Short mmCIF file of C-alpha atoms in Angstrom, two decimals:
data_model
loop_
_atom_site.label_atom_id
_atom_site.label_comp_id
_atom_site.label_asym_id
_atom_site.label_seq_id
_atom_site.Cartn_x
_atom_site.Cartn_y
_atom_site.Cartn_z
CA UNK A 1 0.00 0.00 0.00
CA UNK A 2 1.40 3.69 -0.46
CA UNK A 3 1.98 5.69 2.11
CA UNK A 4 2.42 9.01 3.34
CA UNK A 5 5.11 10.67 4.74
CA UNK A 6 3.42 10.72 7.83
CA UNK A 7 2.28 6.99 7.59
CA UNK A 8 5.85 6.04 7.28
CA UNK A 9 6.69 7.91 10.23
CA UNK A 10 4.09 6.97 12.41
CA UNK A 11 4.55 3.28 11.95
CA UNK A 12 8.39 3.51 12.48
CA UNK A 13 7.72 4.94 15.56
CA UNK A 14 4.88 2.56 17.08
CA UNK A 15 4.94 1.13 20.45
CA UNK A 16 1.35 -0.33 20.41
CA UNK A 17 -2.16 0.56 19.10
CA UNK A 18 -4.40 0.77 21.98
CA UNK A 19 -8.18 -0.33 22.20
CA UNK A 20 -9.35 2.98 22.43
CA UNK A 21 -8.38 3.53 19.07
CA UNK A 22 -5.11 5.70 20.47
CA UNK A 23 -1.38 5.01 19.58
CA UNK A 24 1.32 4.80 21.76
CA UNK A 25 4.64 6.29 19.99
CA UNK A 26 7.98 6.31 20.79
CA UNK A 27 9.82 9.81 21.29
CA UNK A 28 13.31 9.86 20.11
CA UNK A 29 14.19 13.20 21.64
CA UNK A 30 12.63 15.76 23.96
CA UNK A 31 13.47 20.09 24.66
CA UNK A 32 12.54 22.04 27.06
CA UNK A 33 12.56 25.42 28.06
CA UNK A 34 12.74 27.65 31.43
CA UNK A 35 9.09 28.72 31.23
CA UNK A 36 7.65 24.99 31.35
CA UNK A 37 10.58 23.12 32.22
CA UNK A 38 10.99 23.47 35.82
CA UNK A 39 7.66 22.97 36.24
CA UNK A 40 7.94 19.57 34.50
CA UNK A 41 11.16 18.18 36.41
CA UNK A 42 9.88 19.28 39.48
CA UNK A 43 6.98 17.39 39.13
CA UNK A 44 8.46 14.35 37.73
CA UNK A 45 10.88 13.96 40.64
CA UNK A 46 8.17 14.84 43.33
CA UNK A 47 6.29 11.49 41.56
CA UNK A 48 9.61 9.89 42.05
CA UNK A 49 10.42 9.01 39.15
CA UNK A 50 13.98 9.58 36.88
CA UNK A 51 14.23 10.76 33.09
CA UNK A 52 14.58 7.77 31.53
CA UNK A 53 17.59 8.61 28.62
CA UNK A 54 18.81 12.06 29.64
CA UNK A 55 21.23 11.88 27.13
CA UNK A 56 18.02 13.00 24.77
CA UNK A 57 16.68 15.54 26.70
CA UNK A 58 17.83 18.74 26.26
CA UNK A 59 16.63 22.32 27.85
CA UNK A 60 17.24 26.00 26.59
CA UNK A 61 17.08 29.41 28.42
CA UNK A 62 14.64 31.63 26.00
CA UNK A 63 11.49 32.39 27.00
CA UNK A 64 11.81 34.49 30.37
CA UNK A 65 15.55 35.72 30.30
CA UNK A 66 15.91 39.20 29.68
CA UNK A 67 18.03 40.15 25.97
CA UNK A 68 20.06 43.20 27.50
CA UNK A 69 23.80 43.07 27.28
CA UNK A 70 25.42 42.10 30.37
CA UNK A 71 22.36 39.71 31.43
CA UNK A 72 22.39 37.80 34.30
CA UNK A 73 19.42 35.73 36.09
CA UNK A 74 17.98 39.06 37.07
CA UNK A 75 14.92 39.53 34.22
CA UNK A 76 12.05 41.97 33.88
CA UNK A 77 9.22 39.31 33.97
CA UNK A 78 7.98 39.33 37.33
CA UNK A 79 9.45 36.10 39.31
CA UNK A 80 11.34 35.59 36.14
CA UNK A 81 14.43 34.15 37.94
CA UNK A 82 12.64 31.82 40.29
CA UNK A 83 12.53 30.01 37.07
CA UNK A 84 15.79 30.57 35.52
CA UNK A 85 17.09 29.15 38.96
CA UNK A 86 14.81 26.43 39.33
CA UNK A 87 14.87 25.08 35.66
CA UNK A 88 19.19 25.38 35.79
CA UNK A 89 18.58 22.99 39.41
CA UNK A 90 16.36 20.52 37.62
CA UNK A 91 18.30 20.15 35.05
CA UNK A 92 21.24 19.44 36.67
CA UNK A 93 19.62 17.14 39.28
CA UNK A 94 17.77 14.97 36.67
CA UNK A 95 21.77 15.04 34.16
CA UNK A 96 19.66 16.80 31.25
CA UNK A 97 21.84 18.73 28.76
CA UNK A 98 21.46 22.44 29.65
CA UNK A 99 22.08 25.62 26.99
CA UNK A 100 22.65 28.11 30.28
CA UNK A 101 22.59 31.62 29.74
CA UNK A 102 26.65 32.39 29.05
CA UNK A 103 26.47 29.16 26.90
CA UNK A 104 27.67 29.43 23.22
CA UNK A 105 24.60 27.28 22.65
CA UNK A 106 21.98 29.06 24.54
CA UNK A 107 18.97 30.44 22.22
CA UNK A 108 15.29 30.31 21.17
CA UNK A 109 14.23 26.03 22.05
CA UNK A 110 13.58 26.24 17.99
CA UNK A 111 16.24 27.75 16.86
CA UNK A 112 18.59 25.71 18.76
CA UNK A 113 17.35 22.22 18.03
CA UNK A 114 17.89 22.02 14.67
CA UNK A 115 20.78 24.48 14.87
CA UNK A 116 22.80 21.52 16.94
CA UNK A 117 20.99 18.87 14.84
CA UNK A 118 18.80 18.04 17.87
CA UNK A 119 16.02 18.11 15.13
CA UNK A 120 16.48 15.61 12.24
CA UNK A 121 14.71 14.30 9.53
CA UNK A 122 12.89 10.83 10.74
CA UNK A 123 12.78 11.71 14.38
CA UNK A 124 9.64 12.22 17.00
CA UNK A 125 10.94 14.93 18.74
CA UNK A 126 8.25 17.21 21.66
CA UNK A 127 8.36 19.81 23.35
CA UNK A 128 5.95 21.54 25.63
CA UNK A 129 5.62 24.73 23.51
CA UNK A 130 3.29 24.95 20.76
CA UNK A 131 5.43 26.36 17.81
CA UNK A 132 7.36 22.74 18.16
CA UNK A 133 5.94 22.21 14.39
CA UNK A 134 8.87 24.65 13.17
CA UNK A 135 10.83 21.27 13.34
CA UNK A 136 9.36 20.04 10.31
CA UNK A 137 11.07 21.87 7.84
CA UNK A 138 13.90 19.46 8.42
CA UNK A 139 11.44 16.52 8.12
CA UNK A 140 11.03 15.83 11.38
CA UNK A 141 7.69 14.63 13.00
CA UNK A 142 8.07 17.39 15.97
CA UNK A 143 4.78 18.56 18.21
CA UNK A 144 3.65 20.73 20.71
CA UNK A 145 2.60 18.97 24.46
CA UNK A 146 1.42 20.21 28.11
CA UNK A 147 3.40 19.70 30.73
CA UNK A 148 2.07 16.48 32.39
CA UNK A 149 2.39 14.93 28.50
CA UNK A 150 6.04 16.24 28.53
CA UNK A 151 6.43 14.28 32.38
CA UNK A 152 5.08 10.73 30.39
CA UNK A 153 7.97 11.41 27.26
CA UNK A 154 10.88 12.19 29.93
CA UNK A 155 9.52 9.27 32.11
CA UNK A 156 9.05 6.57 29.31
CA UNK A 157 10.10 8.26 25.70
CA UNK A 158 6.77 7.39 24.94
CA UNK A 159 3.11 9.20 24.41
CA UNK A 160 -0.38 8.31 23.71
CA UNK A 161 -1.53 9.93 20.58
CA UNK A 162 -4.64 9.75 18.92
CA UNK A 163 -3.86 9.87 14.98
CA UNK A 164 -4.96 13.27 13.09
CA UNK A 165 -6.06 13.34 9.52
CA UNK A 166 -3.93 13.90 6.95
CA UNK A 167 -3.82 16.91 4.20
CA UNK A 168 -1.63 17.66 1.87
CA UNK A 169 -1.03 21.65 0.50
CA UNK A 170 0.94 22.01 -2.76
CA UNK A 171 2.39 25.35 -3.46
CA UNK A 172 2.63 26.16 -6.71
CA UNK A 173 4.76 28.47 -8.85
CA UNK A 174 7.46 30.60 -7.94
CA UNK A 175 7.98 32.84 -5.87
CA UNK A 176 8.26 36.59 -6.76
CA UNK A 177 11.73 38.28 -5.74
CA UNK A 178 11.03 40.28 -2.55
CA UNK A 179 8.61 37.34 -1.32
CA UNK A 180 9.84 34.78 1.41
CA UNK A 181 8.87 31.43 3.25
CA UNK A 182 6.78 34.36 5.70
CA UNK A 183 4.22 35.70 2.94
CA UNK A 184 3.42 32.20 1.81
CA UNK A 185 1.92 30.82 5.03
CA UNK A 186 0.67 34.33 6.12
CA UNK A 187 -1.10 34.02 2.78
CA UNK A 188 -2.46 30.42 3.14
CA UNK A 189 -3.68 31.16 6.57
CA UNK A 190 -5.52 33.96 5.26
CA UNK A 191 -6.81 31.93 2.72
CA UNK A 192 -8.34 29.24 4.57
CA UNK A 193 -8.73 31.12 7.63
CA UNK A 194 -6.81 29.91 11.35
CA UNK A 195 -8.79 26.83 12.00
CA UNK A 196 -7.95 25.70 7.98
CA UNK A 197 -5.44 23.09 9.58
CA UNK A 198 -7.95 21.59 12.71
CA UNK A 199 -7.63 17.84 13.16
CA UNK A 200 -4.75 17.30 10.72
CA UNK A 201 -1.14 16.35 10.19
CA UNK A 202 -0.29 18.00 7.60
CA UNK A 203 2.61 17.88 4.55
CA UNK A 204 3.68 21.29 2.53
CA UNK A 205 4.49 20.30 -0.98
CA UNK A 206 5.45 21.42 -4.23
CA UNK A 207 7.70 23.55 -6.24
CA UNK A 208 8.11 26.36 -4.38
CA UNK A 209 8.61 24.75 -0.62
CA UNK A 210 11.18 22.72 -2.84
CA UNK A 211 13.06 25.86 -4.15
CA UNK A 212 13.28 26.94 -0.24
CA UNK A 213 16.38 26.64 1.87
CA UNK A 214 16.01 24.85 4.80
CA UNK A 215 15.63 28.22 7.33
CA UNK A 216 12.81 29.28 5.26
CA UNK A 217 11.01 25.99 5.15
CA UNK A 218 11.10 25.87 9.18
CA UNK A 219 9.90 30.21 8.86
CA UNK A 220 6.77 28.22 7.23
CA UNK A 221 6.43 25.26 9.86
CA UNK A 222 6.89 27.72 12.40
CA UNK A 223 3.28 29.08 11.81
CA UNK A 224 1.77 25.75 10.90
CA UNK A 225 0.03 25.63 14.68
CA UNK A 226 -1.59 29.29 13.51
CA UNK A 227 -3.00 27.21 10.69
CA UNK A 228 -4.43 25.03 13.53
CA UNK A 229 -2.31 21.63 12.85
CA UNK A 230 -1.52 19.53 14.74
CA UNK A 231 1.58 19.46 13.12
CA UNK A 232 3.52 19.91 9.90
CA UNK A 233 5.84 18.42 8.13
CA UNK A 234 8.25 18.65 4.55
CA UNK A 235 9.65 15.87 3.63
CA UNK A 236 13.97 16.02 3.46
CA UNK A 237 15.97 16.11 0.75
CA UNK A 238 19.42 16.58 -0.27
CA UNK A 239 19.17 20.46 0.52
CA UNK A 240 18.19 19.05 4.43
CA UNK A 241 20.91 16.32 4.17
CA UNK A 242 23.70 18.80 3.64
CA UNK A 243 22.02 21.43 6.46
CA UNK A 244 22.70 18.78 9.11
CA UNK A 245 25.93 17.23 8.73
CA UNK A 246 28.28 18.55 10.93
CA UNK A 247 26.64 19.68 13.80
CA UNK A 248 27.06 18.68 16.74
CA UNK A 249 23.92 15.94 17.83
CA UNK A 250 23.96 14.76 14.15
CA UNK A 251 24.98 11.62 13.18
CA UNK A 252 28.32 11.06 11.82
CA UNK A 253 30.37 8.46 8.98
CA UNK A 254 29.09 5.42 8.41
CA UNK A 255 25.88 6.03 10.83
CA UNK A 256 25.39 9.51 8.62
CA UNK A 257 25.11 7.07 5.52
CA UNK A 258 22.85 4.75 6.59
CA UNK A 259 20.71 7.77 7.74
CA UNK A 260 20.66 9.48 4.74
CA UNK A 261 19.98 6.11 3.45
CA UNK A 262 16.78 5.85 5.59
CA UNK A 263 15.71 9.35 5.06
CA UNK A 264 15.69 9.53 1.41
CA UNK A 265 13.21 6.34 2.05
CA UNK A 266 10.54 8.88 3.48
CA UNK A 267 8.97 11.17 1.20
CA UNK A 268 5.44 9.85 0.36
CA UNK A 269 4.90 7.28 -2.74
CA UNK A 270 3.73 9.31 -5.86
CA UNK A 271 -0.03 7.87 -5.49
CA UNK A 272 -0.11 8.20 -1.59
CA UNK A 273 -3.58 9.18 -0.48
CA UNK A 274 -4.21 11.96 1.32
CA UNK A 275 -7.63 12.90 3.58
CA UNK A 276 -7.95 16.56 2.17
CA UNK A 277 -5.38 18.55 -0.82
CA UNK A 278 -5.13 21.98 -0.53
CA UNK A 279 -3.10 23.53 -3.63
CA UNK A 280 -1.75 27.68 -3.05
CA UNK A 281 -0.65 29.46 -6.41
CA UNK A 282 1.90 31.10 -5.25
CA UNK A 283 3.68 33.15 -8.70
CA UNK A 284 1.82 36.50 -7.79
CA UNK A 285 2.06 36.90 -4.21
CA UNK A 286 3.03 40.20 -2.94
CA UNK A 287 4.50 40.18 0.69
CA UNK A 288 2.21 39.73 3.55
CA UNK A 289 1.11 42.24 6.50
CA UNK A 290 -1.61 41.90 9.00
CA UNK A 291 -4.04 44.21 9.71
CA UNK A 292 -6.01 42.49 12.80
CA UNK A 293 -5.50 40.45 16.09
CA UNK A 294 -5.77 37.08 14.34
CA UNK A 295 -2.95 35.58 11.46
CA UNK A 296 -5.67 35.21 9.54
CA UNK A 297 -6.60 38.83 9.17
CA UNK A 298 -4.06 39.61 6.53
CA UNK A 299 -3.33 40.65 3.50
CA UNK A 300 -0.89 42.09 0.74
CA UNK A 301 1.13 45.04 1.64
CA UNK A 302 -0.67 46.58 -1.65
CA UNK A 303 -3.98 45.90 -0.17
CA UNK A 304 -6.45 47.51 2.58
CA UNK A 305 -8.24 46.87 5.41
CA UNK A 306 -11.67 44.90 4.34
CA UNK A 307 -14.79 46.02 5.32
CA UNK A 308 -16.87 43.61 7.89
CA UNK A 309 -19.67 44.11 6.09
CA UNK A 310 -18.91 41.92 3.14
CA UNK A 311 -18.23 38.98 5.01
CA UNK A 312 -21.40 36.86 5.37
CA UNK A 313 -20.62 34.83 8.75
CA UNK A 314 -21.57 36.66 11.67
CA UNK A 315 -18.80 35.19 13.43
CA UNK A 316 -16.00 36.18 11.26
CA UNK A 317 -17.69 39.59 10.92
CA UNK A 318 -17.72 40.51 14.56
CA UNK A 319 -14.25 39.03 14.89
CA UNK A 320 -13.09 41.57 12.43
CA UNK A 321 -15.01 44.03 13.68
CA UNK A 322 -13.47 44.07 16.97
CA UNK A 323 -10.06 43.32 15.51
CA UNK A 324 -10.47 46.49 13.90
CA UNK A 325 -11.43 48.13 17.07
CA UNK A 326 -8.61 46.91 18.23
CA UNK A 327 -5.99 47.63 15.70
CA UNK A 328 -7.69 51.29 15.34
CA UNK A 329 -8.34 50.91 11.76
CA UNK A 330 -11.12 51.64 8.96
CA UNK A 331 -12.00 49.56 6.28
CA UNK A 332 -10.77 50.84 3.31
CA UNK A 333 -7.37 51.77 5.10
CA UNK A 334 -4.14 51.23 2.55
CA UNK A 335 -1.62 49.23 5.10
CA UNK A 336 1.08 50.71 3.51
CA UNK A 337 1.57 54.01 4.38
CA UNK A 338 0.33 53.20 8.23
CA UNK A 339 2.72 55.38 10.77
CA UNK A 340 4.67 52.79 12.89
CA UNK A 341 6.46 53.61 16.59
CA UNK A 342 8.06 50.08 17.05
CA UNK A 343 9.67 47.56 14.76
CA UNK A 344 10.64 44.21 16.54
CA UNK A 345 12.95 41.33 14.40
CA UNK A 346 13.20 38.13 16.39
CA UNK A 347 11.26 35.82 17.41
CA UNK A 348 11.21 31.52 16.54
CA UNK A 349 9.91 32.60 13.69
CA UNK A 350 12.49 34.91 11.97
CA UNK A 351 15.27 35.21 13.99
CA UNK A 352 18.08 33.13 12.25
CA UNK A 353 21.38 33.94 10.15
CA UNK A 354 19.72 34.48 7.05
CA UNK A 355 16.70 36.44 7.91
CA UNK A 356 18.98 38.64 10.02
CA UNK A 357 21.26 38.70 6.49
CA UNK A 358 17.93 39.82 4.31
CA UNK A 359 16.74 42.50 7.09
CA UNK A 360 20.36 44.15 7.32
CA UNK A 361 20.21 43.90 3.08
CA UNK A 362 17.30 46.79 3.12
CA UNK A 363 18.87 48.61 6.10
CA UNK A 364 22.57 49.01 4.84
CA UNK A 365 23.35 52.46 4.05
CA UNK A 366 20.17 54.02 5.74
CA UNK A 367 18.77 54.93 9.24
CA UNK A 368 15.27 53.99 11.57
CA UNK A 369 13.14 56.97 11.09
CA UNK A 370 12.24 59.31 13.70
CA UNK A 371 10.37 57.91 16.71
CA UNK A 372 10.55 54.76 16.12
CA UNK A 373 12.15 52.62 18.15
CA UNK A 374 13.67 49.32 16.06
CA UNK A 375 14.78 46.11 17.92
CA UNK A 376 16.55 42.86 16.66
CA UNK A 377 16.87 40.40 18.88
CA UNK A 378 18.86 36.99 17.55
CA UNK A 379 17.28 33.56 17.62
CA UNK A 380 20.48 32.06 19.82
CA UNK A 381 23.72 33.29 20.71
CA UNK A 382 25.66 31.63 17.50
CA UNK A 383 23.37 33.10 15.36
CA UNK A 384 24.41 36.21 17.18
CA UNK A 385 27.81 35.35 16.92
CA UNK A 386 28.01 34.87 13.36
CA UNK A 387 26.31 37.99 12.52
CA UNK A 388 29.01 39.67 14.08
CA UNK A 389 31.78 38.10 12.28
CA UNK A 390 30.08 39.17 8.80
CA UNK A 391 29.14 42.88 10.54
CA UNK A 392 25.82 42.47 9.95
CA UNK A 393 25.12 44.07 13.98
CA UNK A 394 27.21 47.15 13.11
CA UNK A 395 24.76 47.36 10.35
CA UNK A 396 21.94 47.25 12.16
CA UNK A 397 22.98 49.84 15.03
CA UNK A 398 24.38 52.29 12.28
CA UNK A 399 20.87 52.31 11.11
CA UNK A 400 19.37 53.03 14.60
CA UNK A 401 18.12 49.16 15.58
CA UNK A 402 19.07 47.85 19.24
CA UNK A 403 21.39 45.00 18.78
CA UNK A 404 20.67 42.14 21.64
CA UNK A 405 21.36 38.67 23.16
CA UNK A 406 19.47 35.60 21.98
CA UNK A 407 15.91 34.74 23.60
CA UNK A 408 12.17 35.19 23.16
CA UNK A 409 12.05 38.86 24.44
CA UNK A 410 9.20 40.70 23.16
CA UNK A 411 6.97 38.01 21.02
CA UNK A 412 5.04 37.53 23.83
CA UNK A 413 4.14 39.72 27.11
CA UNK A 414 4.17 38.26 30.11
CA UNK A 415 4.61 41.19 32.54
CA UNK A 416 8.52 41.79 31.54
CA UNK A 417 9.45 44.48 29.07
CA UNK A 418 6.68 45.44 25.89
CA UNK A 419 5.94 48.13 23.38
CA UNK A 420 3.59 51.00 24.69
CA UNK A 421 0.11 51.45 24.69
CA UNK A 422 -1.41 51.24 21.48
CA UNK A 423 1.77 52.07 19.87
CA UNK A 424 1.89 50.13 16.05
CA UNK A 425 4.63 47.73 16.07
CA UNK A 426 5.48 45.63 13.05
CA UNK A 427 7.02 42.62 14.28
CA UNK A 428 8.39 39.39 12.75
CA UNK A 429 7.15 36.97 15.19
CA UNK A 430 4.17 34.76 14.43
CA UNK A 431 1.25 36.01 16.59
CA UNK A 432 -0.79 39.61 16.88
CA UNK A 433 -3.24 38.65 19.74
CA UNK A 434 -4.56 41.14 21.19
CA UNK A 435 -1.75 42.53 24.35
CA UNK A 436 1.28 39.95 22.58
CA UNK A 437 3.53 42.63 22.74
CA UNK A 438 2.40 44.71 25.35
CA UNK A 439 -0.81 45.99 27.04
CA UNK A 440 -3.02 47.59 23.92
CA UNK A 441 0.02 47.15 21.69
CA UNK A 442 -1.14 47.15 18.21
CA UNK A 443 1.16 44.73 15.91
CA UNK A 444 0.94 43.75 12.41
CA UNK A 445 3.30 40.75 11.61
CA UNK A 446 5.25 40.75 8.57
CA UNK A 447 8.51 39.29 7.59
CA UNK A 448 11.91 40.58 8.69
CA UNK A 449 12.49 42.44 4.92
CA UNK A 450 9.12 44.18 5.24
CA UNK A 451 9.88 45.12 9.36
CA UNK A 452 13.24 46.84 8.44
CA UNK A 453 11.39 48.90 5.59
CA UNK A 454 9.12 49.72 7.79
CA UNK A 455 11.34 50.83 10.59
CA UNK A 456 13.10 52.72 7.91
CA UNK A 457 9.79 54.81 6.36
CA UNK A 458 8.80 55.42 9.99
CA UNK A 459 5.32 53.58 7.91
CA UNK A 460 4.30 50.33 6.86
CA UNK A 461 6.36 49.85 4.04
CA UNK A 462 7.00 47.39 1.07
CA UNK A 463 10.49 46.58 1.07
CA UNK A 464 10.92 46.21 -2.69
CA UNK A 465 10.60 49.79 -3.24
CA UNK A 466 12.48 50.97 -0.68
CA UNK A 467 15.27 49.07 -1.53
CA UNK A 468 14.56 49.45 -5.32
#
């Protein structure tokens, strides 16, 4: 029978199907973080119980340390470093692997994993944080848990799972120049709205996820869970095969080759059957912007705000409605051209080498306008660290940004530091709830091209005619 990636997958990893129509998978590796990771040790040794192969469990610092120079434990979030302290004791007391703040290795838990080649193609790998999908863009079969699922993986590198449906979206066509792995699933979720992924696993396709290096296919997983996946996944080729050699939790020689050997075994058979196909032309897009307080309100940078009153579901209509409230927009409004006071670049989302490389491409030469106040924030300290060697953080303070260490920062509030009150931000990161950034904060997500434009214009901005 043909099978889907995903079939493949699931069946290599199969403990035992249960009678209650549940699986029970096995979990090759598991990350944590500071925010949920304490929590999860603590409770796991208070059951008495050990981590059953520590030697696959890994934990970051990211999500509550502060990104000023000169850091310490000491952060802005309100008992902040009760958990830095508690995670680092956990950690050590259950023999974890640990990225501490000061390590080289320390970053964003996404950023990292495949970074260090924690994440590879053919693995279960979970985390308790809900962007874990990012992982898939190496061909990895990576999810989001809670923290009592995340004590059952360290306990017994196993979970219960029941199986989702599977879909299948092809993108077709190229893409324009000036139009990244960001606009395409901005532009998909606004297609098919937040909930278009609910109940399924799902595999990105076609040409133009195949032209994409392997940063910009995990920029798309990132946002698969805004979709409302349960996961996603692109299957690895030789583009992913070359990404991971080398680093450091990779395989290596002859165990490299016979990996390779497996993985090349796992795209889906040509006449695999998938639940539910979903194809995206994707030759004319135009890059992406929000304009509300869901991913799904979005549009083209060349577009405006829609009107409520053409949308026929009263449910969608009130959502945008009070979006729109919220945002302190008309419909009608051209995005471009909306007066900005923050521009964020970070995030799990859009924080590596290359999207730092793209962003410092449109800033070069030119400076933040005038009352705005421009932050990039790298997805993990080598990421940092390699900027540096190619200049690209001179570039980026020359032009007026705020250069910092690697971590979370401001994608989400949590009662640390944020952007004013209903001050505009355009931000890179992957979510524009209402408060993400800040109490009343107003942010339209975009990719990390469009953000420095913006920053630049002191507006929202299209970056291919500023840098044209």
């Amino acid at each position: 029978m043909a099978r889907t990636i995903i079939d493949k997958l699931w069946d290599d990893h199969l403990v035992a199907n249960l009678d209650n129509g549940t699986s029970l998978l096995y979990i090759d590796r598991v990350f944590l973080h500071e925010r949920t990771g304490s929590v999860t040790l603590k409770e796991l040794a208070a059951a008495k119980r050990r981590v059953r192969d520590p030697g696959q469990v890994f934990c970051t610092m990211d999500h509550i340390v502060d990104t000023f120079p000169g850091r310490g434990d000491a952060t802005r979030m309100p008992g902040g470093t009760e958990f830095i302290t508690q995670t680092r004791a956990a950690a050590q007391a259950a023999g974890i692997t640990l990225f501490d703040i000061g390590d080289e290795r320390q970053g964003i838990v996404h950023v990292v994993s495949p970074e260090q080649g924690i994440a590879l193609p053919g693995v279960t790998l979970v985390c308790p944080d809900s962007h874990t999908c990012t992982l898939g863009g190496l061909g990895a079969l990576a999810w989001g848990i809670g923290s009592t699922e995340a004590e059952h993986a360290l306990a017994t590198k196993t979970l219960v799972v029941r199986r989702p449906r599977s879909m299948r979206i092809n993108f077709t066509g190229r893409l324009a120049p000036g139009v990244g792995a960001k606009d395409l699933i901005m532009a998909l979720i606004g297609a098919h709205t937040a909930s278009g992924g609910v109940g399924y696993v799902i595999e990105f396709a076609g040409e133009a996820i195949r032209a994409l290096p392997v940063e910009g296919r995990l920029t798309l997983c990132n946002m698969g869970v805004e979709f409302g996946a349960w996961t996603v996944i692109i299957a690895p080729d030789d583009t992913v095969y070359e990404y991971v050699q080398g680093r450091p939790y990779a395989p290596r020689g002859e165990v490299l080759e016979r990996a390779i050997d497996y993985w090349r075994g796992l795209p889906s058979d040509a006449d695999a059957r998938f639940d539910k196909e979903i194809a995206l032309d994707c030759s004319r897009l135009a890059p992406q912007v929000s304009w509300g307080t869901s991913p799904q309100h979005e549009t083209g940078i060349d577009g405006v705000v829609p009107d409520p009153a053409g949308e026929a579901d009263a449910n969608r209509r009130q959502s945008m409605e009070r979006a729109q409230a919220y945002m302190g927009l008309q419909p009608g409004t051209p995005l471009a051209g909306l007066p900005i006071q923050g521009a964020f670049i970070g995030s799990c989302t859009n924080s590596r080498l290359s999207d730092l490389r793209a962003a410092a491409e449109v800033l070069k030469g030119r400076k933040v306008a005038s009352g705005v106040r421009a932050i990039c924030v790298p997805g993990s300290t080598q990421v940092k660290r390699a900027a540096e060697r190619e200049g690209l953080d001179k570039v980026f303070l020359e032009a007026g940004f705020e250069w910092r260490e690697s971590g979370c920062s401001m994608c989400f509030y949590a009662g640390g530091e944020s952007f004013g009150f209903e001050e505009r931000v355009v931000s890179s990161t992957n979510r524009n709830f209402e408060n993400r950034q800040g109490p009343h904060t107003r942010t339209h997500i975009a990719s990390p091209v469009t953000v420095a434009a913006s920053a630049i214009a002191g507006r929202l901005a299209d970056a291919r005619s500023i840098a044209g």
